Amino acid sequence: MTNQRLKHRSFVFQCTHSLNEFCSLANSLIINYKCGGDEKRVDSRTIYVGHRPCPDTEAFIPSKFCDNRIVSSKYTVWNFLPKNLFEQFRRIANFYFLIIFLVQVIVDTPTSPVTSGLPLFFVITVTAIKQGYEDWLRHKADKEVNKYPVTVLEDGRSVKKESEKIKVGDVVEVVEDETFPCDLILLQSSREDGTCFVTTASLDGESNHKTHYTVPDTEKDLQALTATIECEQPQPDLYKFVGRMHIYKQEQEPAVRSLGPENLLLKGATLKNTKKIYGVAVYTGMETKMALNYQGKSQKRSAVEKSINAFLLVYLCILISKAVVCTTLKYVWQSKEGQDEPWYNQKTQKEKDSNMYLKMFTDFLSFMVLFNFIIPVSMYVTVEMQKFLGSFFITWDKDFFDPEIQEGALVNTSDLNEELGQVEYVFTDKTGTLTQNNMEFIECCIDGFQYRYRDTQSELDGFTVTDGPVNKLQQKEKEELFLRALCLCHTVQVKEAGSEVLADQVDGIDGLLLQPEEERGFIASSPDEIALVKGAMKYGFTFLGLESKRETLLFCKGADSSIFPRVRPEEVDRIRMHVERNATEGYRTLCVAYKQLSAEEYAMADTGLREARLALQDREEKLMAMYNQVEMGMSLIGATAVEDRLQEEAAETMEALQGAGMKVWVLTGDKMETAKSTCYACRLFQRGTELLELTVRTLEDERLKSWSTANQDYGFIIDGATLSLVMNPPRDADASQYKSLFLQICQNCTAVLCCRMAPLQKAQIVKMVKNSKGSPITLSIGDGANDVSMILEAHVGIGIKGKEGRQAVRNSDYAVPKLKHLKKLLLAHGHLYYVRIAHLVQYFFYKNLCFILPQFLYQFFCGYSQQPLYDAAYLTMYNICFTSMPILAYSLLEQHTSIEILLDNAALYRYQSALEIANNAMLRWHPFLYWTVLGIFQGLMFFFGVRFLFSNPALQDNGQVFGNWSYGTIVFTVLVFTVTLKLALDTRHWTWINHFVIWGSLAFYVFFSFFWGGIIWPFLKQQRLYFVFANMLSSVSAWLVIIILILLSLLPEILLVVLRKPRGPHSRQVYFSLPFPLLSLNSSFLPYPSYFLIFSLIYILFCSSFILHHVLTRCDVTQSQPITRYLKLYSYVKQWLVSLLVAGLH
Amino acid sequence: MMASSYNAKDEDAVGSGGPGAVKSKKPDNTAFKQQRLPAWQPILTAGTVLPAFFMIGLIFIPIGIGLLVTSNNIKEFEIDYTGVDMFSPCFNCSQNYSWNSTSACTCSVPFTLDQPFESNVFMYYGLSNFYQNHRRYVKSRDDSQLNGDKSSLLNPSKECEPYRTSDKKSIAPCGAIANSLFNDTLELFYIHPNGSRITIHLVKTGIAWWTDKHVKFRNPGGNNNLSIVFQETSKPVNWHKAVYELDPSDPENNGFINEDFIVWMRTAALPTFRKLYRIIQKKKDNMTPTLPPGNYSLEVTYNYPVRSFDGRKRMILSTISWMGGKNPFLGIAYITVGSVCFFLGVVLLIIHHKYGNRNNNADIPN
């Protein structure tokens, strides 16, 4: 449904302007006002039309208002560099790398500043260029708008000016198809009747033409017009404006005219069907309603990013504690005589002179730099790349292509790909999203008899009475009344070649004319009304030559809930039956009622309304009261039923979403019965679902409480009025109590339907759920401008490229042509992206942990001297070249389960056999701990495996020995192979790209190592790796140790893969799960205990083999020191593992 | 973005199908773009992993046994000649040591080999608690100087500080590593049962990596006339003789390409290390072992002080196999891993047979 409120309002204004008949759809306006939450503005601004002083006021004080310049850009040429750099370094990651870089520059560190400076420089530059380009585009757009030529009336002459020069009070001329340069009060129109038509599609997405009116009684000669406008201060509500115009004529009392939104032309709207208009500027520049409505699209951050930051913090702690441990141990070690500065390794004079505490500090920083690779820049780059490249698969997906509009999916934010796989709440609009927004008049009911259109025009000009007897005579009259109501009571305009607009000219009871031209197109604020008029046309009803009875009839059309209280109760029952039946069939129903007004009554109502409209304050409330007063005691004529067909596969999609464990909430402006029937049709409510309806009448504590214990099979319905009561309860009530109760109920229901919602309320609901306990991931999907607020509010906003303009699409994160595409977007794309990126993040932390851990351990053997274990080339290339491509390919191509299976089994969205996915499960602490333990295990394995091999460094068959760089190279080789093969083990979907990249990067590593070690590099100070790799490969022992360490490091992983439950139901072959009852009880068991069990088993076995080795061989004095250290470490780790194990078992 | 909303009018032709040419944006139907690339989907199952476990077990255990046997067959003899002990022969030398002493202190350490050492025997010296892998030490060298670069010869890298210059002359070879070159001389004598001392011929080439000797280390301006080339330089502070006097007898083993020097320059990975010192080639006749069992004497010219940092010096005699020196670690590791795999295979097989079938049709996600 488009903005219901707006529709009603504009409708009301048109009717009141014509003043002959009141047609009110004001069914629930009051309620909508309540929730608006608008504060009354006391101060107002006074505007002098054309800057002419008024005789009345004491002094002409031209007050200062802002100019008409729009600024949406962030930077200027001058502040770009500092401001952009400042903003970039506000991200912790960038700041961290900057610090590391600076430390490397200042302090004598083991690695060169280039290793961290170059990547950082690259990342910063690319980001700056991208942001600069975007801001340049904004500058360009701003300039285009600000320099747009406009015509301003100055002293009787038309002056061409740039748009930004317009001042408040200027009289501006706008011609057809131009947009208004600022907010204007319409003074004069080229049309005879003082109206003009505008479309506000770019503001709120409604593409219909709206009628605006000149201020009554303004003179034709604008030059002679002396007037002031008193209006409220600018406020963002597009549909509200209160003002008053004082018109001064020579020697007359100033006439006062009320100004409402119908007089205000908004900046951004376009003039249509009107040659030209003159208007006076009231709000300019950043104070226009459009500018005030500009919501900077706030940066949405995905849950994954939050997890990354949390992990980052952990790793930062690890890093700092490593540095602290090393620094402390260094000084403990040095305190021993002769250790710090033996005769063979003297310090330089500078080092000797430096302050000890300063030395300690720089040592600490050096350790930080040495271990800083544990948090790599490349992870950020890879994550960004994965997201950016990954989003192409969404745009490329041909299943999202809609042949009707010749468009596919659109990705506005690639940051949220993985969030699509985490959705817990889906908030969907109804009209245009669940339904097609394609109205068709189905049937009507007049005076209790049903009429349904049939092709054979047998009776009553196309009407067919389908039930009940027909009392021809009386019925005829009623029918006429009914159809007259249908024809009159609407905002439909006829679009013709000429600009003459017919249907809305409701001038008296007689003389109405509706020409049944088949080619006519209709434009209306609500598709319902088009359907009704078309329906009336189908019946061939033309009101030709109707006799005037010289009496005034008040027609009223609206939802049953608002009409029924206004009519005599005895008439209701007959119609209600039909209305309810129609509503349950999913049709949109409207009731039609009328009332005969005597001349006095009319006059009274007229004056009453005029008065109300002049009020500056509480105008709408007063109007409402007046309407309510007039619209009493009406008689019901009949009801209509309009069908809004469901979108293709709407039901299947909803079923799939619910099957995936998502809670679907329908938020609609439509009325309850219709929305309910749509929900039934979409199978959101099943036949067995017990519906809990909550309206104002039933809002009582006791009932709420009894419901909150409800089971899963409940559906919950609430309407806007009740909701505003819940959200903003009367002062005495306990606000938070209501809210939490409401949330509890909603979270226990499978489907929730919120009807009669204002756009703001939609966002309120989303916000409430978003901020509830556990902060679930929410998704909003909608197609209209009224959904924008909730699209922006939700974690993920999806726009449907529907009929109601492009506003939703532009504000969304993703846009798809149809609702049915949501299923694949979430169940397949979202799910896969989540698994991919979760794995990517965990893998990155893991691979850097086992990369740096040996380097840390090496400090224990090199006198805590910050000696790097690996060569600088390896340190730099590890994350950039050797291990980056396989994980990138994995994170783009992995399909642990095929897309078809994901689509067929919605439940996989939450659980993938034992692998839990929902609630960001793959990035919670448990898996993180698992990966960390794995990283530590492998790091220990690499280091100590090689360390024991090096207890005799004579590893070549010619008796020659290996040095420290060979040591590092062996560890590094094992590392690169293990880490890559670990990824290979995790890869379930081996395309040729995966093969190429995995085996390719291993081959590249070998090739690079040969190359790097094969040449005396002239630019290097030290030829550390000269032929180290080749010599390593010539040693059989090195080969053997590499093989066994790789195997041993992967063994736990292989075991786990086997012990893990089958992945997906398609592969039910010879799997088995662990026999422990604890583990195989149900599908929600934690697999972690088994992880730790196996881990500790392997670990203990491995360690015992080391111990065995040392018991078997002589344990001489010199070797005992590392051994005791090692044993200490081992016992510590074992203790830790056991405690983990215990924790895991609990 | 606010700015973008200004352009909205272009897009607003709702339903009217604007005048713009309808460009089909239909995505390409390629396997890559549709994520339908043909893929191999390996699934590790009990069926594939169990045999793998048995295979690993069956392969690794024999390899491990082979390695262990090989390692055990390697003869290794190690003797500590630091002279910490009052009664050890080198005690005196270790006590009254000074760099400036001109007269060399020598000591002779007797030892007995119980078993014959066949084939080539490799003689190592071992140092303990000597941090050759200390960062300050590791970087204290100038590889371009060692590579024969003449400008570096006279102007060594700053990394060599404080061993860069002495007496206003640049040090060649500069740096802490070169400065602390191991300079004990070890000689080996076989004490024949009849009392005669037979000198065992020690080969001093072939102990450094071939690439180091031939490419990485080069004398500036060829191997001849080294004394002239090094004229402008000063010898390292702790050295008794200049670099061109390391082995005057053999120009191919003198200067920077002296193998003892090259071996020392390859910094060790751990503070306890050994370095190849000499090779004892096997006898030509192949009948008698290289080192027959019996009494030997190690003659040490004691130059290298280690007591100040609580270090130890060892002499190691070892034979070598295809896997290098004696190290049972690999054999034990292979046997352990092989048995663990085998054991796990058995356990998994039992589990598989007992529980596997029952659990087959369980847990389908609901």
XYZ file of C-alpha atoms in Angstrom, chain B:
366
model
C 22.865 10.209 -1.181
C 21.111 13.408 -1.526
C 22.676 14.310 -4.769
C 21.517 11.178 -6.422
C 17.945 11.980 -5.693
C 18.118 14.946 -7.988
C 18.668 12.664 -10.867
C 15.575 10.804 -9.978
C 13.506 12.343 -12.675
C 15.372 10.371 -15.242
C 14.347 7.129 -13.715
C 10.816 7.946 -12.908
C 9.175 6.869 -16.081
C 7.223 4.308 -14.165
C 5.494 1.826 -16.327
C 5.607 4.079 -19.326
C 8.704 2.304 -20.548
C 10.621 5.500 -21.299
C 12.053 6.477 -24.634
C 15.476 5.031 -23.861
C 16.405 2.035 -25.888
C 15.644 -1.123 -23.992
C 19.054 -2.533 -23.443
C 18.879 -6.069 -22.280
C 20.841 -6.345 -19.079
C 20.236 -10.018 -18.941
C 23.190 -11.619 -17.238
C 25.319 -13.971 -19.227
C 24.468 -17.564 -18.792
C 27.984 -18.778 -18.246
C 28.891 -21.471 -15.803
C 31.229 -19.162 -13.936
C 28.772 -16.332 -13.499
C 25.999 -18.661 -12.488
C 28.270 -20.427 -10.007
C 27.808 -23.660 -11.831
C 31.369 -24.460 -12.740
C 31.880 -28.174 -12.871
C 33.347 -29.142 -9.586
C 34.865 -32.119 -7.914
C 33.250 -32.567 -4.549
C 35.421 -34.794 -2.478
C 33.941 -36.015 0.728
C 36.169 -37.569 3.282
C 34.282 -40.539 4.507
C 35.147 -43.409 6.704
C 35.416 -45.389 3.513
C 38.194 -43.242 2.149
C 39.908 -42.222 5.339
C 40.119 -45.627 7.002
C 42.250 -47.139 4.265
C 44.297 -43.972 4.270
C 44.963 -44.391 7.951
C 46.029 -47.971 7.474
C 48.144 -46.957 4.524
C 49.872 -44.239 6.497
C 50.420 -46.671 9.320
C 51.799 -49.312 7.002
C 54.101 -46.901 5.210
C 55.273 -44.831 8.148
C 56.126 -47.618 10.566
C 58.658 -49.266 8.211
C 60.108 -45.858 7.294
C 60.383 -45.049 10.967
C 62.045 -48.336 11.754
C 64.394 -47.789 8.847
C 65.245 -44.305 10.078
C 65.726 -45.452 13.624
C 67.980 -48.303 12.558
C 69.954 -46.006 10.303
C 70.309 -43.501 13.069
C 71.391 -46.151 15.524
C 73.950 -47.496 13.081
C 75.618 -44.137 12.906
C 78.627 -44.079 15.124
C 79.011 -40.939 17.087
C 81.560 -39.960 19.632
C 81.466 -36.748 21.554
C 83.969 -35.310 23.985
C 83.798 -32.098 25.955
C 87.197 -30.441 26.122
C 86.185 -27.127 27.694
C 88.141 -27.827 30.810
C 85.681 -26.825 33.446
C 86.699 -29.676 35.654
C 89.831 -29.386 37.740
C 91.095 -32.701 36.442
C 90.322 -32.253 32.822
C 93.391 -31.803 30.661
C 92.395 -28.383 29.321
C 91.640 -26.875 32.723
C 94.765 -24.812 32.756
C 94.278 -23.476 29.292
C 90.722 -22.493 30.084
C 91.766 -20.691 33.232
C 94.626 -18.501 32.214
C 93.354 -17.198 29.009
C 93.863 -13.852 27.422
C 93.413 -12.679 23.846
C 96.798 -11.050 23.824
C 98.842 -14.045 24.811
C 101.284 -14.831 22.092
C 102.116 -18.325 23.144
C 99.438 -20.802 22.345
C 98.144 -22.959 25.109
C 97.836 -26.549 24.086
C 96.307 -29.512 25.806
C 95.846 -33.086 24.823
C 92.647 -34.966 25.549
C 92.862 -38.760 25.434
C 89.849 -40.834 24.539
C 88.973 -44.322 23.513
C 86.785 -45.524 20.702
C 85.071 -48.818 21.494
C 83.757 -49.421 18.050
C 85.337 -49.005 14.682
C 84.193 -46.026 12.565
C 83.703 -47.167 9.005
C 83.563 -45.075 5.892
C 84.130 -41.303 6.007
C 84.245 -39.884 9.480
C 83.228 -36.304 10.074
C 84.779 -34.237 12.753
C 82.687 -31.490 14.277
C 83.277 -28.930 16.908
C 80.307 -28.114 19.068
C 79.567 -25.020 21.075
C 76.913 -24.603 23.724
C 75.262 -21.512 25.074
C 76.737 -19.610 22.197
C 74.078 -17.363 20.682
C 75.034 -17.289 17.066
C 71.363 -16.592 16.348
C 71.247 -13.393 18.339
C 69.833 -10.622 16.194
C 72.672 -8.243 16.856
C 75.092 -11.010 15.920
C 73.244 -12.376 12.881
C 73.056 -9.049 11.124
C 76.603 -8.069 11.947
C 78.159 -8.961 8.615
C 78.607 -7.498 5.200
C 77.772 -9.984 2.488
C 78.892 -7.754 -0.323
C 82.299 -7.425 1.279
C 82.464 -11.189 1.552
C 81.401 -11.429 -2.053
C 84.527 -9.583 -3.101
C 83.097 -6.133 -3.537
C 86.007 -3.747 -3.325
C 84.083 -0.696 -2.202
C 82.576 -2.693 0.638
C 85.995 -3.962 1.473
C 87.154 -0.476 2.307
C 83.830 0.828 3.476
C 81.940 -1.959 5.177
C 78.269 -1.827 6.013
C 77.120 -0.052 9.156
C 75.603 -3.312 10.319
C 79.135 -4.402 11.223
C 79.357 -1.949 14.106
C 81.146 -2.116 16.495
C 83.411 -4.395 14.462
C 83.563 -2.128 11.473
C 86.827 -0.311 11.801
C 89.913 -0.522 13.928
C 92.836 1.905 13.832
C 90.934 3.950 11.264
C 91.138 1.076 8.850
C 88.165 -0.957 7.795
C 88.067 -4.447 9.131
C 88.026 -7.288 6.658
C 86.013 -9.365 7.226
C 83.938 -6.997 9.304
C 81.239 -7.783 11.844
C 80.743 -9.742 14.994
C 80.414 -13.115 13.292
C 83.734 -12.902 11.546
C 85.363 -11.409 14.593
C 84.399 -14.376 16.736
C 85.680 -17.020 14.302
C 86.304 -20.283 16.081
C 90.069 -20.551 16.229
C 90.864 -23.635 18.256
C 93.005 -26.046 16.320
C 92.072 -29.674 16.731
C 94.395 -32.507 15.811
C 93.764 -36.188 16.120
C 96.282 -38.922 16.876
C 95.746 -42.614 17.000
C 97.710 -44.220 19.844
C 98.838 -47.484 18.391
C 98.799 -50.360 20.858
C 102.559 -50.350 20.461
C 102.654 -46.808 21.838
C 103.346 -44.899 18.643
C 101.238 -41.856 17.805
C 99.916 -41.894 14.325
C 98.656 -38.619 12.955
C 95.248 -38.944 11.405
C 94.973 -37.004 8.211
C 92.241 -34.404 8.438
C 90.824 -32.980 5.208
C 89.839 -29.342 5.553
C 87.926 -28.870 2.330
C 84.424 -29.993 1.412
C 83.075 -28.814 4.722
C 81.236 -25.743 3.421
C 78.313 -25.526 1.050
C 79.521 -25.633 -2.509
C 77.538 -22.507 -3.471
C 78.909 -20.586 -0.527
C 82.450 -21.454 -1.375
C 82.136 -20.758 -5.086
C 79.581 -17.989 -5.401
C 78.625 -16.321 -2.189
C 82.144 -15.894 -0.844
C 84.760 -14.454 -3.106
C 88.093 -12.840 -2.590
C 88.398 -9.344 -3.930
C 90.514 -9.410 -7.089
C 91.041 -13.125 -7.357
C 92.694 -15.576 -5.048
C 96.294 -14.490 -5.584
C 98.197 -11.653 -3.969
C 95.696 -11.475 -1.178
C 98.066 -9.624 1.079
C 98.139 -6.727 -1.368
C 94.395 -6.644 -1.753
C 93.883 -6.605 1.973
C 96.613 -4.074 2.560
C 94.301 -1.218 3.310
C 92.286 -3.234 5.760
C 92.782 -4.290 9.262
C 92.284 -7.766 10.668
C 89.388 -8.399 13.017
C 90.216 -7.426 16.583
C 90.145 -10.912 18.028
C 92.053 -12.562 15.247
C 95.650 -13.556 15.618
C 96.349 -13.417 11.949
C 94.922 -11.593 8.976
C 92.301 -13.081 6.708
C 94.814 -13.791 3.954
C 96.834 -15.896 6.384
C 94.038 -18.315 7.248
C 95.491 -21.017 5.020
C 98.616 -19.833 3.265
C 99.282 -23.304 1.955
C 96.276 -23.416 -0.310
C 95.259 -20.324 -2.283
C 91.903 -21.971 -2.993
C 91.197 -22.062 0.723
C 92.520 -18.716 1.754
C 90.995 -15.339 2.440
C 87.256 -15.121 2.348
C 86.929 -18.506 0.720
C 88.545 -20.299 3.595
C 86.109 -23.073 4.415
C 86.481 -22.868 8.170
C 85.544 -19.238 7.859
C 82.606 -19.952 5.542
C 81.280 -22.623 7.863
C 81.491 -20.242 10.782
C 79.719 -17.529 8.835
C 76.646 -19.723 8.400
C 75.035 -18.790 11.689
C 73.611 -21.656 13.661
C 69.927 -21.949 14.394
C 70.159 -22.788 18.078
C 72.489 -21.772 20.884
C 73.756 -25.327 21.088
C 75.194 -26.260 17.745
C 77.871 -28.145 15.952
C 79.860 -27.186 12.929
C 81.755 -29.367 10.538
C 85.475 -29.062 11.146
C 87.333 -31.755 9.275
C 86.689 -34.874 7.284
C 88.590 -38.095 7.820
C 88.471 -39.933 4.532
C 88.079 -43.625 4.520
C 91.113 -45.741 3.854
C 91.782 -46.634 0.258
C 92.133 -50.316 0.865
C 88.644 -50.521 2.307
C 89.777 -53.316 4.583
C 90.575 -51.456 7.753
C 88.046 -49.094 9.285
C 88.708 -45.367 9.039
C 89.018 -45.169 12.766
C 89.689 -48.527 14.331
C 88.731 -49.024 17.968
C 91.450 -48.044 20.342
C 93.033 -45.128 22.103
C 93.215 -41.696 20.562
C 94.476 -38.362 21.568
C 92.914 -35.001 20.709
C 95.485 -32.250 20.572
C 93.849 -28.886 21.145
C 95.419 -25.511 20.579
C 93.231 -23.741 23.062
C 92.431 -20.278 21.735
C 88.707 -19.889 22.073
C 87.334 -18.673 25.398
C 83.873 -19.828 26.361
C 83.955 -19.762 30.139
C 82.960 -16.095 30.306
C 79.476 -16.870 29.036
C 79.258 -20.319 30.587
C 79.742 -22.049 27.265
C 81.026 -25.508 26.399
C 83.243 -26.794 23.647
C 82.970 -30.269 22.264
C 84.611 -32.363 19.639
C 82.353 -34.786 17.831
C 83.311 -37.655 15.597
C 80.487 -39.032 13.585
C 79.783 -41.141 10.583
C 77.042 -39.994 8.233
C 74.200 -41.798 6.557
C 71.860 -40.733 3.774
C 69.768 -38.918 6.358
C 72.662 -36.949 7.799
C 74.012 -37.247 11.289
C 72.718 -39.261 14.176
C 69.251 -38.174 15.192
C 66.676 -40.708 16.373
C 63.941 -38.088 16.410
C 62.740 -38.714 12.866
C 62.591 -42.456 13.322
C 60.645 -42.171 16.540
C 58.314 -39.592 15.068
C 57.576 -41.766 12.067
C 56.996 -44.843 14.160
C 54.758 -42.914 16.538
C 52.680 -41.298 13.845
C 52.462 -44.545 11.938
C 51.259 -46.420 14.982
C 48.837 -43.670 15.964
C 47.346 -43.752 12.494
C 47.136 -47.496 12.552
C 45.626 -47.466 16.000
C 43.132 -44.812 15.029
C 42.302 -46.803 11.948
C 41.522 -49.813 14.082
C 39.467 -47.786 16.543
C 37.555 -46.091 13.779
C 36.960 -49.378 12.062
C 35.476 -50.803 15.223
C 33.325 -47.753 15.718
C 32.318 -47.844 12.107
C 31.247 -51.442 12.256
C 29.482 -51.155 15.544
C 27.739 -47.849 15.205
C 28.135 -46.754 11.648
C 25.166 -48.502 10.145
C 22.852 -47.598 12.937
C 23.526 -43.933 12.611
C 23.308 -43.853 8.875
C 19.759 -42.718 8.562
C 19.709 -40.621 11.651
C 19.975 -36.877 11.831
C 18.475 -35.393 8.811
C 18.174 -31.753 9.665
C 14.594 -30.966 10.372
